[in-house]
């Protein structure tokens, strides 16, 4: 599905459209008061009317706040009442556009000279602009210490902007238009004067309109608080909202994370903080709840009664090249498991939320996180990649990175078994595995179901009944897919059974390019939709699970098991799985569709 904003529906008002409409089964979205008028197909108005009884008016943002309205800053006295009235007014089509106060959106990318900004943030902003997902009136400011002119920033950004494969028409023009809205301000991260100067430049561009300001902190964590202090005191909006997207890592453990949250909250309210975990913005992760809660065939099976184990697998076929300095201070458990994989696990295992509202979903995630048992050292395997030569090419060891100490024992691989002590999941092992410099790049969720009781066909499966159980796989990346391994009769006169797949391969079913996770998350932040961002109590619960283990690993100086660059990782991961009678599902991946 392409992220065509005219056709993106807020999850909280997701609407089904007959399959004859295929990829257009999503409803148009917001910016109703934008001067750039959108012409919707006639079926849209029918659906809006049909849903109007339940006040599901689709033509507004997912949190119910249209962007081009005046908003009091989040959390300010009376803001919710006033904002609600404004939202109601927005729904009232009798109010002419000219009577609505025009607002502007200013996005400041702090750390604009860095890797993430170039690789992900600017391209995502351009994609949103190209899909008409940003308001008519917006500007982007880059902020960093590096000295650069606006033109140099534009030049730098232009190298990483891409056009969607299926929408090349006019793309170059759109890029030029987008770049004209990009500006740069060079400043120190702890200088209030420099942020005052940024404020002055922002005001100049905002031209007296109500301004909504979004700051994206794409910088190392040790300067988060300095920036938030300066930005909130000197460059926050006086008339609209101010929000701050904070990149991970959110601390190194419970204490440092708590300290970071307390420091941020000296300057911002929780509602203004958008802690990003980009895995939550990935298409298949977003689809997890849809699959589970909107299909009768899945939700009844979603428990210990039918599920034998669940596996969350992340692997990369490259090492920490270029990021060793950052990585060595964190390791794979903090880099991937405590956030990306745990977030997926929480979504997978939570109880049904009261609604699709952000708070209802996050409440359920917190509950299930609190039901998890803190990780035990004996349920964890750590590894680190070593150098390897293959086909005349040599691959470096982790410690060959010049920014990594020679005696580093930081894990670049980890596997863990997690248990959830609640009625639904009692006794079900949730296995996580994450590693760098492995043989392949992939992220997937694998659900292995129990044996069929009294299976009439058990003799046809040979001795290994485990191989004959159903397995549901959500392949998050690459080549997104959902497939279910089933047993099937091989056509013919005999009775031979075959393991086969019911396969929903995204590129076959949905030919349009899938939006990058950062596009979805940036758009949600602009709209004030918090569902895919981490609330502080979720973060606390996540750290409580991992902090005792991390302390123990560090105190006992547990040496990682070495594995060759490009291999399947340490053998210990297989012993860990075997301890719980589990076989990693990705071992037979050559047969995966
Ligand atoms: N890169 C990635 O793939 C991912 C990154 N992240 C997170 O996003 C954030 C940004 O990542 P990334 O772009 O890779 O980071 P960079 O190391 O590239 O840093 C971004 C910018 O911050 C400034 N900076 C770097 N080091 C320091 C320092 N010690 N003191 C002050 N300023 C500094 C530099 O700008 P200047 O010198 O011009 O001021 C730099 O261009 C980090 O929190 C990272 O953990 C999260 C997921 C993936
Ligand atoms: O957060 C991080 O994610 C990337 C992997 O992201 P992906 O979207 O490319 O799968 C990982 O390489 C990095 O170490 C980590 O900090």
XYZ file of C-alpha atoms and ligand atoms in Angstrom:
657
model
C 0.000 0.000 0.000
C 1.338 3.367 -0.803
C 1.060 5.975 1.875
C -1.113 8.189 -0.230
C -2.473 10.511 2.404
C -5.703 10.982 0.583
C -6.181 7.335 1.260
C -4.724 6.807 4.697
C -7.165 6.041 7.480
C -6.576 6.624 11.132
C -6.533 3.263 12.854
C -9.141 4.363 15.349
C -11.646 4.749 12.550
C -10.471 1.945 10.315
C -13.099 1.124 7.791
C -13.500 -1.830 5.534
C -14.097 -1.281 1.897
C -15.100 -4.072 -0.480
C -12.188 -5.905 -2.007
C -13.256 -4.781 -5.433
C -11.640 -1.491 -4.470
C -8.450 -3.395 -3.779
C -5.730 -1.008 -2.751
C -8.135 1.871 -2.456
C -9.827 0.261 0.504
C -8.595 2.980 2.777
C -10.307 6.196 3.404
C -9.017 9.657 2.687
C -7.544 11.607 5.439
C -7.452 15.105 6.888
C -6.301 18.536 5.871
C -9.864 19.304 4.984
C -9.312 22.971 5.423
C -6.146 22.985 3.402
C -6.352 25.228 0.393
C -5.100 22.264 -1.630
C -8.474 20.736 -2.268
C -8.813 17.011 -2.582
C -11.494 15.450 -4.711
C -12.680 12.218 -3.243
C -14.397 9.447 -5.125
C -18.141 9.244 -4.531
C -17.926 6.108 -2.384
C -16.068 8.118 0.199
C -18.950 10.373 1.051
C -21.248 7.375 1.284
C -18.993 5.746 3.811
C -18.623 8.943 5.804
C -22.387 9.319 5.980
C -22.817 5.721 6.998
C -20.399 6.186 9.865
C -21.545 9.571 10.934
C -23.910 8.091 13.550
C -20.926 6.879 15.494
C -19.193 10.216 14.839
C -16.477 8.451 12.867
C -15.941 11.293 10.525
C -13.011 10.069 8.511
C -11.884 13.394 7.181
C -9.899 14.382 10.219
C -6.747 13.256 11.904
C -6.514 10.080 13.927
C -6.539 11.867 17.242
C -9.504 13.898 16.144
C -7.586 17.161 15.807
C -7.423 18.671 12.374
C -4.067 20.248 11.757
C -5.076 23.543 10.326
C -6.816 24.665 13.472
C -5.566 26.752 16.358
C -4.376 24.622 19.240
C -3.330 25.502 22.714
C -0.054 23.848 23.663
C -0.593 20.287 24.901
C -1.420 20.148 28.557
C -2.059 23.855 28.969
C -5.083 24.807 31.108
C -8.313 24.571 29.185
C -6.564 23.216 26.125
C -8.503 19.987 25.873
C -11.909 21.714 26.067
C -10.958 24.392 23.601
C -9.278 21.971 21.254
C -12.347 19.750 21.365
C -14.540 22.711 20.446
C -12.227 23.523 17.597
C -12.304 19.921 16.426
C -16.103 20.037 16.524
C -16.056 23.247 14.573
C -13.789 21.597 12.041
C -16.353 18.890 11.573
C -18.964 21.545 10.887
C -18.791 21.916 7.162
C -20.861 25.121 7.345
C -17.845 27.091 8.625
C -16.157 28.550 5.576
C -12.416 27.942 5.222
C -11.661 31.644 5.370
C -13.040 31.807 8.925
C -10.647 29.188 10.170
C -7.347 30.472 11.434
C -4.507 29.257 9.247
C -1.647 27.602 11.081
C 1.841 26.635 10.052
C 3.940 23.613 10.846
C 7.665 24.005 11.532
C 9.735 20.859 11.835
C 13.238 21.253 13.250
C 15.593 18.330 12.795
C 18.203 18.687 15.527
C 21.366 16.843 14.464
C 20.580 17.522 10.804
C 24.149 16.811 9.733
C 23.975 13.251 11.073
C 23.435 9.787 9.670
C 19.836 9.244 10.731
C 18.699 12.652 9.538
C 20.165 12.076 6.088
C 19.203 8.425 5.804
C 15.715 8.485 7.214
C 14.251 11.750 8.469
C 14.598 14.064 5.474
C 13.596 11.326 3.006
C 10.541 10.533 5.140
C 9.562 14.210 5.287
C 9.873 14.464 1.532
C 7.772 11.333 1.037
C 5.070 12.818 3.275
C 5.187 16.055 1.339
C 4.985 14.175 -1.934
C 1.965 12.233 -0.736
C 0.252 15.477 0.351
C 0.391 14.385 3.974
C 1.886 17.613 5.301
C -0.159 20.760 5.737
C -0.040 23.376 3.023
C 2.019 25.641 5.191
C 5.113 23.923 6.522
C 8.850 24.460 6.732
C 11.745 22.248 7.756
C 14.764 23.556 9.639
C 17.974 21.622 10.061
C 19.896 22.430 13.248
C 23.423 21.242 14.106
C 26.844 22.623 14.972
C 28.314 22.006 11.511
C 28.533 25.196 9.592
C 26.310 25.031 6.494
C 24.238 27.352 4.379
C 20.632 26.643 3.416
C 21.912 25.732 -0.019
C 24.459 23.296 1.364
C 21.804 21.622 3.497
C 19.549 21.316 0.448
C 22.369 19.845 -1.519
C 23.102 17.337 1.213
C 19.459 16.338 1.596
C 18.833 16.079 -2.127
C 21.272 13.184 -2.352
C 19.106 10.962 -0.188
C 15.599 11.877 -1.347
C 13.959 9.220 -3.457
C 10.800 8.984 -5.520
C 8.466 6.085 -5.014
C 9.000 3.524 -7.735
C 5.357 3.682 -8.752
C 5.120 7.484 -8.716
C 7.958 9.000 -10.580
C 5.871 11.605 -12.416
C 6.608 15.159 -11.261
C 8.918 13.850 -8.611
C 11.830 16.072 -9.536
C 9.615 19.172 -9.399
C 8.255 18.088 -6.062
C 11.801 17.648 -4.779
C 12.663 21.190 -5.791
C 9.532 22.522 -4.106
C 10.329 20.543 -0.984
C 13.936 21.693 -0.857
C 12.837 25.321 -1.095
C 11.045 24.815 2.207
C 14.203 23.506 3.910
C 16.469 25.859 5.851
C 19.457 25.481 8.106
C 20.567 27.057 11.352
C 23.950 26.315 12.817
C 24.156 26.381 16.596
C 25.423 24.739 19.748
C 23.158 22.241 21.472
C 23.352 23.944 24.857
C 23.222 27.541 23.723
C 20.025 29.393 24.598
C 21.149 32.264 22.354
C 21.454 29.942 19.376
C 17.951 28.598 19.986
C 16.643 32.163 20.367
C 18.119 32.878 16.986
C 16.410 29.759 15.616
C 13.151 31.033 17.120
C 13.618 34.344 15.371
C 14.153 32.627 12.028
C 11.181 30.356 12.577
C 8.945 33.320 13.407
C 10.079 35.108 10.298
C 9.015 32.177 8.142
C 5.829 31.560 10.118
C 4.771 35.076 9.265
C 2.549 35.732 12.278
C 0.420 32.638 11.789
C -0.389 30.230 14.556
C 2.630 27.981 14.667
C 2.855 24.312 15.543
C 6.406 23.195 16.155
C 7.900 19.732 16.036
C 11.492 19.104 17.114
C 13.145 15.821 16.118
C 16.120 14.998 18.357
C 18.387 13.090 16.004
C 21.420 13.460 18.241
C 23.389 11.401 20.760
C 21.448 10.906 24.012
C 23.907 12.776 26.232
C 22.696 16.057 24.716
C 18.931 15.362 24.700
C 18.296 17.343 27.863
C 20.398 20.360 26.848
C 18.498 20.622 23.609
C 15.098 20.145 25.209
C 15.908 22.821 27.778
C 16.994 25.350 25.167
C 14.301 24.491 22.652
C 11.472 24.585 25.190
C 12.653 27.799 26.804
C 13.687 29.682 23.694
C 12.076 28.167 20.646
C 8.758 26.623 21.627
C 5.631 27.897 19.989
C 3.782 30.706 21.694
C 0.552 30.100 19.820
C 0.287 26.441 18.823
C 1.623 23.148 20.062
C 5.242 22.139 20.594
C 6.190 18.469 20.415
C 9.527 16.713 20.643
C 10.398 13.384 19.059
C 13.111 11.671 21.061
C 15.232 8.975 19.431
C 16.487 5.972 21.311
C 18.396 5.079 23.399
C 16.181 6.194 26.279
C 18.834 5.531 28.903
C 20.963 2.431 29.547
C 18.960 0.955 32.426
C 16.106 1.710 34.805
C 17.982 4.420 36.697
C 19.355 6.334 33.734
C 16.061 6.064 31.884
C 14.168 7.353 34.940
C 16.639 10.195 35.236
C 16.220 11.079 31.554
C 12.439 11.074 31.871
C 12.580 13.276 34.978
C 14.931 15.707 33.253
C 12.808 15.908 30.113
C 9.717 16.470 32.214
C 11.276 19.543 33.778
C 10.726 21.185 30.412
C 8.019 19.168 28.681
C 4.791 17.460 29.619
C 4.468 13.733 28.868
C 2.034 14.628 26.080
C 4.732 16.616 24.328
C 7.277 13.788 24.383
C 7.152 11.355 21.461
C 9.595 8.512 22.195
C 10.120 6.843 18.882
C 10.632 3.133 18.303
C 10.725 2.861 14.558
C 9.787 -0.824 14.594
C 6.306 0.218 15.690
C 6.003 2.099 12.421
C 6.759 -0.945 10.266
C 3.875 -2.142 8.158
C 3.769 -5.700 9.451
C 4.041 -4.636 13.065
C 1.167 -2.227 12.532
C -0.745 -5.103 10.973
C -0.253 -7.418 13.927
C -3.306 -6.118 15.772
C -5.402 -6.070 12.608
C -4.557 -9.674 11.910
C -5.305 -10.749 15.432
C -8.343 -8.688 16.321
C -10.173 -8.552 13.028
C -9.971 -12.210 12.008
C -12.051 -14.739 13.873
C -9.625 -17.498 12.968
C -6.730 -16.027 14.930
C -7.830 -14.424 18.199
C -9.420 -17.607 19.650
C -6.106 -19.414 19.078
C -4.040 -16.645 20.705
C -3.225 -18.291 24.019
C -1.404 -21.094 25.796
C -4.180 -23.487 24.757
C -3.060 -23.469 21.136
C 0.302 -21.724 20.931
C 3.398 -23.737 21.814
C 5.921 -20.928 21.545
C 6.470 -17.564 19.916
C 9.742 -16.429 18.346
C 10.858 -12.869 17.640
C 13.829 -12.864 15.367
C 16.001 -9.971 14.225
C 19.121 -10.477 12.181
C 21.374 -8.243 10.140
C 23.948 -9.405 7.621
C 26.296 -6.535 8.449
C 28.209 -5.568 11.549
C 28.365 -2.352 13.515
C 30.451 -0.694 10.812
C 30.608 3.028 11.483
C 28.506 2.851 14.660
C 30.866 0.884 16.884
C 31.449 3.828 19.217
C 27.741 4.094 20.011
C 27.144 0.354 19.960
C 29.868 -0.608 22.383
C 28.192 1.410 25.113
C 24.870 -0.351 24.561
C 25.149 -3.810 22.983
C 22.496 -5.759 21.158
C 20.211 -6.291 24.171
C 19.713 -2.547 24.631
C 19.934 -1.774 20.927
C 17.287 -4.213 19.691
C 15.756 -6.452 22.355
C 14.732 -4.071 25.115
C 12.950 -1.844 22.615
C 12.117 -3.188 19.137
C 11.549 -6.849 19.984
C 9.950 -6.194 23.348
C 7.540 -3.689 21.810
C 6.486 -6.280 19.244
C 6.090 -8.843 22.000
C 3.902 -6.477 24.035
C 1.655 -5.849 21.039
C 1.524 -9.542 20.307
C 0.667 -10.658 23.817
C -1.478 -7.827 25.221
C -5.142 -8.348 26.041
C -7.749 -6.818 23.776
C -7.680 -3.051 24.373
C -10.917 -1.234 25.157
C -10.540 0.706 21.912
C -7.894 1.642 19.390
C -7.151 4.881 21.233
C -3.511 5.402 22.125
C -4.077 5.294 25.872
C -6.161 2.126 25.746
C -3.521 0.333 23.715
C -0.644 1.591 25.813
C -2.497 0.611 29.010
C -2.702 -2.974 27.759
C 0.942 -2.980 26.726
C 1.984 -1.806 30.177
C -0.109 -4.530 31.815
C 1.418 -7.315 29.793
C 4.931 -5.927 30.262
C 4.343 -5.934 34.005
C 3.211 -9.572 33.806
C 6.515 -10.625 32.273
C 9.164 -12.231 34.434
C 12.447 -10.261 34.531
C 15.010 -12.071 32.389
C 17.227 -14.648 34.083
C 20.869 -15.089 33.188
C 20.372 -18.825 32.631
C 17.745 -18.019 30.000
C 20.057 -15.806 27.980
C 22.890 -16.489 25.534
C 25.231 -13.741 24.369
C 27.601 -13.733 21.428
C 30.022 -11.505 19.576
C 31.129 -11.809 15.956
C 34.661 -12.625 15.044
C 36.518 -12.136 11.761
C 35.911 -14.587 8.968
C 37.109 -15.213 5.422
C 34.816 -16.538 2.762
C 35.224 -16.755 -0.999
C 38.456 -14.796 -0.883
C 36.810 -11.954 1.041
C 37.569 -11.255 4.658
C 35.050 -9.881 7.122
C 36.167 -8.002 10.249
C 35.628 -8.976 13.853
C 33.565 -6.634 16.034
C 36.687 -5.662 17.945
C 38.468 -4.754 14.684
C 36.360 -1.590 14.636
C 38.792 1.202 15.630
C 36.130 2.778 17.879
C 35.692 -0.469 19.848
C 38.152 -1.485 22.609
C 40.168 -4.631 21.786
C 38.940 -6.410 24.882
C 35.285 -5.474 24.504
C 32.808 -8.118 25.666
C 29.791 -6.203 24.393
C 27.315 -8.656 22.866
C 26.499 -8.279 19.194
C 24.152 -11.264 19.451
C 21.729 -12.376 22.136
C 19.009 -14.963 22.509
C 16.608 -15.048 25.434
C 13.588 -16.904 26.733
C 10.868 -14.751 28.279
C 7.796 -15.856 30.195
C 4.550 -14.056 30.846
C 2.937 -14.927 34.145
C -0.687 -14.436 33.288
C -3.620 -16.711 32.532
C -3.299 -16.382 28.772
C 0.394 -17.139 28.449
C 1.359 -19.187 31.483
C 4.222 -21.541 30.509
C 4.557 -20.420 26.874
C 8.174 -19.621 26.001
C 8.658 -16.404 24.048
C 12.049 -16.662 22.437
C 13.921 -13.636 21.192
C 16.996 -13.658 19.033
C 18.859 -10.610 17.740
C 22.208 -10.385 16.076
C 24.505 -8.411 13.839
C 26.849 -9.817 11.192
C 24.729 -12.935 10.693
C 24.078 -14.803 7.447
C 20.951 -12.907 6.514
C 18.958 -9.729 7.117
C 15.475 -10.323 8.409
C 12.978 -9.557 11.112
C 10.073 -11.858 11.784
C 7.527 -13.095 14.267
C 6.985 -16.856 14.267
C 4.133 -18.507 16.091
C 4.385 -22.262 16.494
C 1.125 -23.987 17.319
C 0.576 -27.116 19.376
C 0.217 -30.630 18.004
C -3.195 -31.711 16.761
C -4.577 -33.935 19.544
C -5.221 -37.494 18.376
C -4.016 -36.608 14.900
C -5.356 -39.182 12.451
C -2.440 -38.564 10.144
C 0.370 -38.762 12.634
C 1.824 -41.835 10.924
C 2.290 -39.809 7.762
C 4.596 -37.352 9.528
C 7.322 -39.730 10.630
C 8.773 -39.459 14.107
C 9.190 -35.706 14.308
C 5.717 -34.452 15.074
C 7.011 -30.965 15.858
C 7.737 -30.501 12.190
C 4.107 -31.084 11.381
C 2.604 -28.379 13.548
C 1.198 -25.205 12.098
C 3.400 -22.150 12.100
C 2.264 -18.605 11.421
C 5.005 -16.274 10.228
C 4.849 -12.504 9.965
C 7.889 -11.505 7.986
C 8.429 -7.883 8.952
C 11.313 -7.447 6.502
C 12.570 -7.825 3.896
C 9.957 -8.951 1.404
C 7.035 -8.499 3.764
C 4.734 -11.477 4.032
C 2.326 -13.337 6.265
C 2.267 -17.068 5.746
C 0.820 -20.043 7.528
C 2.474 -23.409 7.308
C -0.132 -26.111 6.988
C -0.217 -29.812 6.212
C -1.686 -30.676 2.883
C -2.295 -33.757 0.802
C -0.054 -34.036 -2.212
C -2.403 -34.447 -5.170
C -2.498 -37.982 -6.470
C -3.893 -41.391 -5.746
C -1.779 -42.032 -2.708
C -1.893 -40.370 0.713
C 1.277 -38.360 0.928
C 1.293 -35.251 3.070
C 3.250 -32.141 2.375
C 4.127 -29.049 4.409
C 2.763 -26.179 2.404
C 2.106 -22.467 2.848
C -0.908 -20.240 2.715
C 1.030 -17.240 1.603
C 0.205 -13.545 1.616
C 3.218 -12.069 -0.067
C 2.857 -8.304 0.069
C 4.608 -7.503 -3.163
C 2.173 -9.750 -5.050
C -0.975 -8.606 -3.303
C -0.130 -4.925 -2.833
C 2.086 -3.762 -5.673
C 2.662 -0.231 -4.332
C 5.764 0.594 -2.378
C 5.419 0.241 1.378
C 6.067 3.501 3.233
C 9.070 3.663 5.484
C 8.386 3.391 9.210
C 9.675 6.920 9.758
C 7.004 8.319 7.431
C 4.201 6.804 9.465
C 5.713 7.911 12.765
C 6.504 11.449 11.664
C 2.986 11.855 10.358
C 1.554 10.531 13.613
C 3.682 12.955 15.614
C 2.486 15.837 13.457
C -1.074 14.744 14.113
C -0.553 14.183 17.824
C -1.366 10.477 17.466
C 0.571 8.769 20.271
C -0.431 5.150 19.744
C 2.907 4.152 18.218
C 5.081 6.078 20.667
C 6.343 4.817 23.999
C 4.752 6.195 27.163
C 7.022 6.666 30.177
C 5.411 3.866 32.206
C 5.900 1.460 29.278
C 9.531 2.448 29.202
C 9.895 1.892 32.957
C 8.300 -1.544 32.667
C 10.568 -2.452 29.746
C 13.702 -1.458 31.640
C 12.587 -3.328 34.779
C 12.630 -6.536 32.766
C 16.124 -6.088 31.388
C 18.041 -4.079 34.001
C 18.785 -6.937 36.456
C 20.086 -9.091 33.595
C 22.210 -6.287 32.145
C 23.702 -5.576 35.568
C 24.516 -9.222 36.098
C 26.101 -9.596 32.660
C 28.269 -6.578 33.354
C 29.126 -7.373 36.966
C 30.048 -10.971 36.176
C 31.796 -9.914 32.975
C 30.098 -12.716 31.068
C 32.198 -13.453 27.982
C 30.185 -13.696 24.780
C 30.370 -16.845 22.651
C 32.248 -15.954 19.464
C 30.580 -16.646 16.133
C 31.979 -16.073 12.644
C 30.832 -13.009 10.703
C 28.129 -14.180 8.306
C 27.202 -17.313 10.272
C 23.931 -18.265 11.985
C 25.215 -17.115 15.372
C 26.326 -18.969 18.502
C 25.394 -22.604 19.000
C 24.285 -21.679 22.518
C 21.092 -20.225 21.033
C 20.067 -23.721 19.949
C 20.694 -25.171 23.386
C 18.602 -22.423 24.901
C 15.720 -23.228 22.556
C 16.122 -26.962 23.183
C 15.888 -26.349 26.927
C 12.288 -25.281 26.311
C 11.627 -27.906 23.670
C 11.693 -25.358 20.920
C 13.320 -25.374 17.500
C 14.103 -21.997 15.953
C 11.723 -21.610 13.028
C 14.195 -19.748 10.858
C 16.414 -22.815 10.539
C 14.295 -24.181 7.732
C 14.075 -20.749 6.136
C 15.369 -21.951 2.785
C 11.939 -23.421 2.291
C 10.153 -20.245 3.336
C 8.198 -18.581 0.565
N 21.812 6.061 12.578
C 20.877 5.143 12.772
O 20.659 4.243 11.949
C 20.038 5.176 14.012
C 20.207 6.159 14.962
N 19.404 6.190 16.082
C 19.549 7.236 17.071
O 19.329 8.498 16.458
C 20.168 9.491 17.003
C 21.007 10.096 15.889
O 21.735 9.073 15.265
P 22.878 9.372 14.179
O 22.392 10.332 13.166
O 23.394 8.066 13.760
O 23.954 10.085 15.087
P 25.253 10.861 14.668
O 26.380 10.301 15.444
O 25.390 10.948 13.204
O 24.960 12.293 15.317
C 24.028 13.219 14.779
C 24.645 14.603 14.855
O 24.836 14.944 16.210
C 26.050 15.706 16.344
N 26.927 14.995 17.281
C 27.480 13.786 17.125
N 28.219 13.463 18.195
C 28.118 14.485 19.040
C 28.643 14.743 20.337
N 29.410 13.856 20.960
N 28.323 15.908 20.924
C 27.533 16.776 20.317
N 27.004 16.587 19.082
C 27.287 15.467 18.464
C 26.669 15.778 14.975
O 26.304 17.019 14.398
P 27.207 18.332 14.482
O 28.603 17.937 14.739
O 27.010 18.994 13.146
O 26.585 19.112 15.583
C 26.008 14.687 14.206
O 25.893 14.969 12.840
C 20.983 8.801 18.084
O 20.321 8.962 19.304
C 20.956 7.336 17.654
O 21.101 6.471 18.743
C 18.395 5.289 16.244
C 18.175 4.301 15.327
C 18.997 4.129 14.163
O 17.419 0.946 16.025
C 18.175 0.330 15.329
O 17.698 -0.266 14.216
C 18.550 -0.626 13.156
C 17.755 -1.592 12.299
O 16.650 -0.945 11.753
P 16.015 -1.452 10.398
O 14.796 -0.646 10.262
O 17.035 -1.187 9.327
O 15.769 -2.898 10.565
C 19.827 -1.257 13.652
O 20.717 -1.446 12.568
C 20.475 -0.336 14.660
O 21.597 -0.979 15.223
C 19.522 0.006 15.773
O 20.076 1.045 16.563
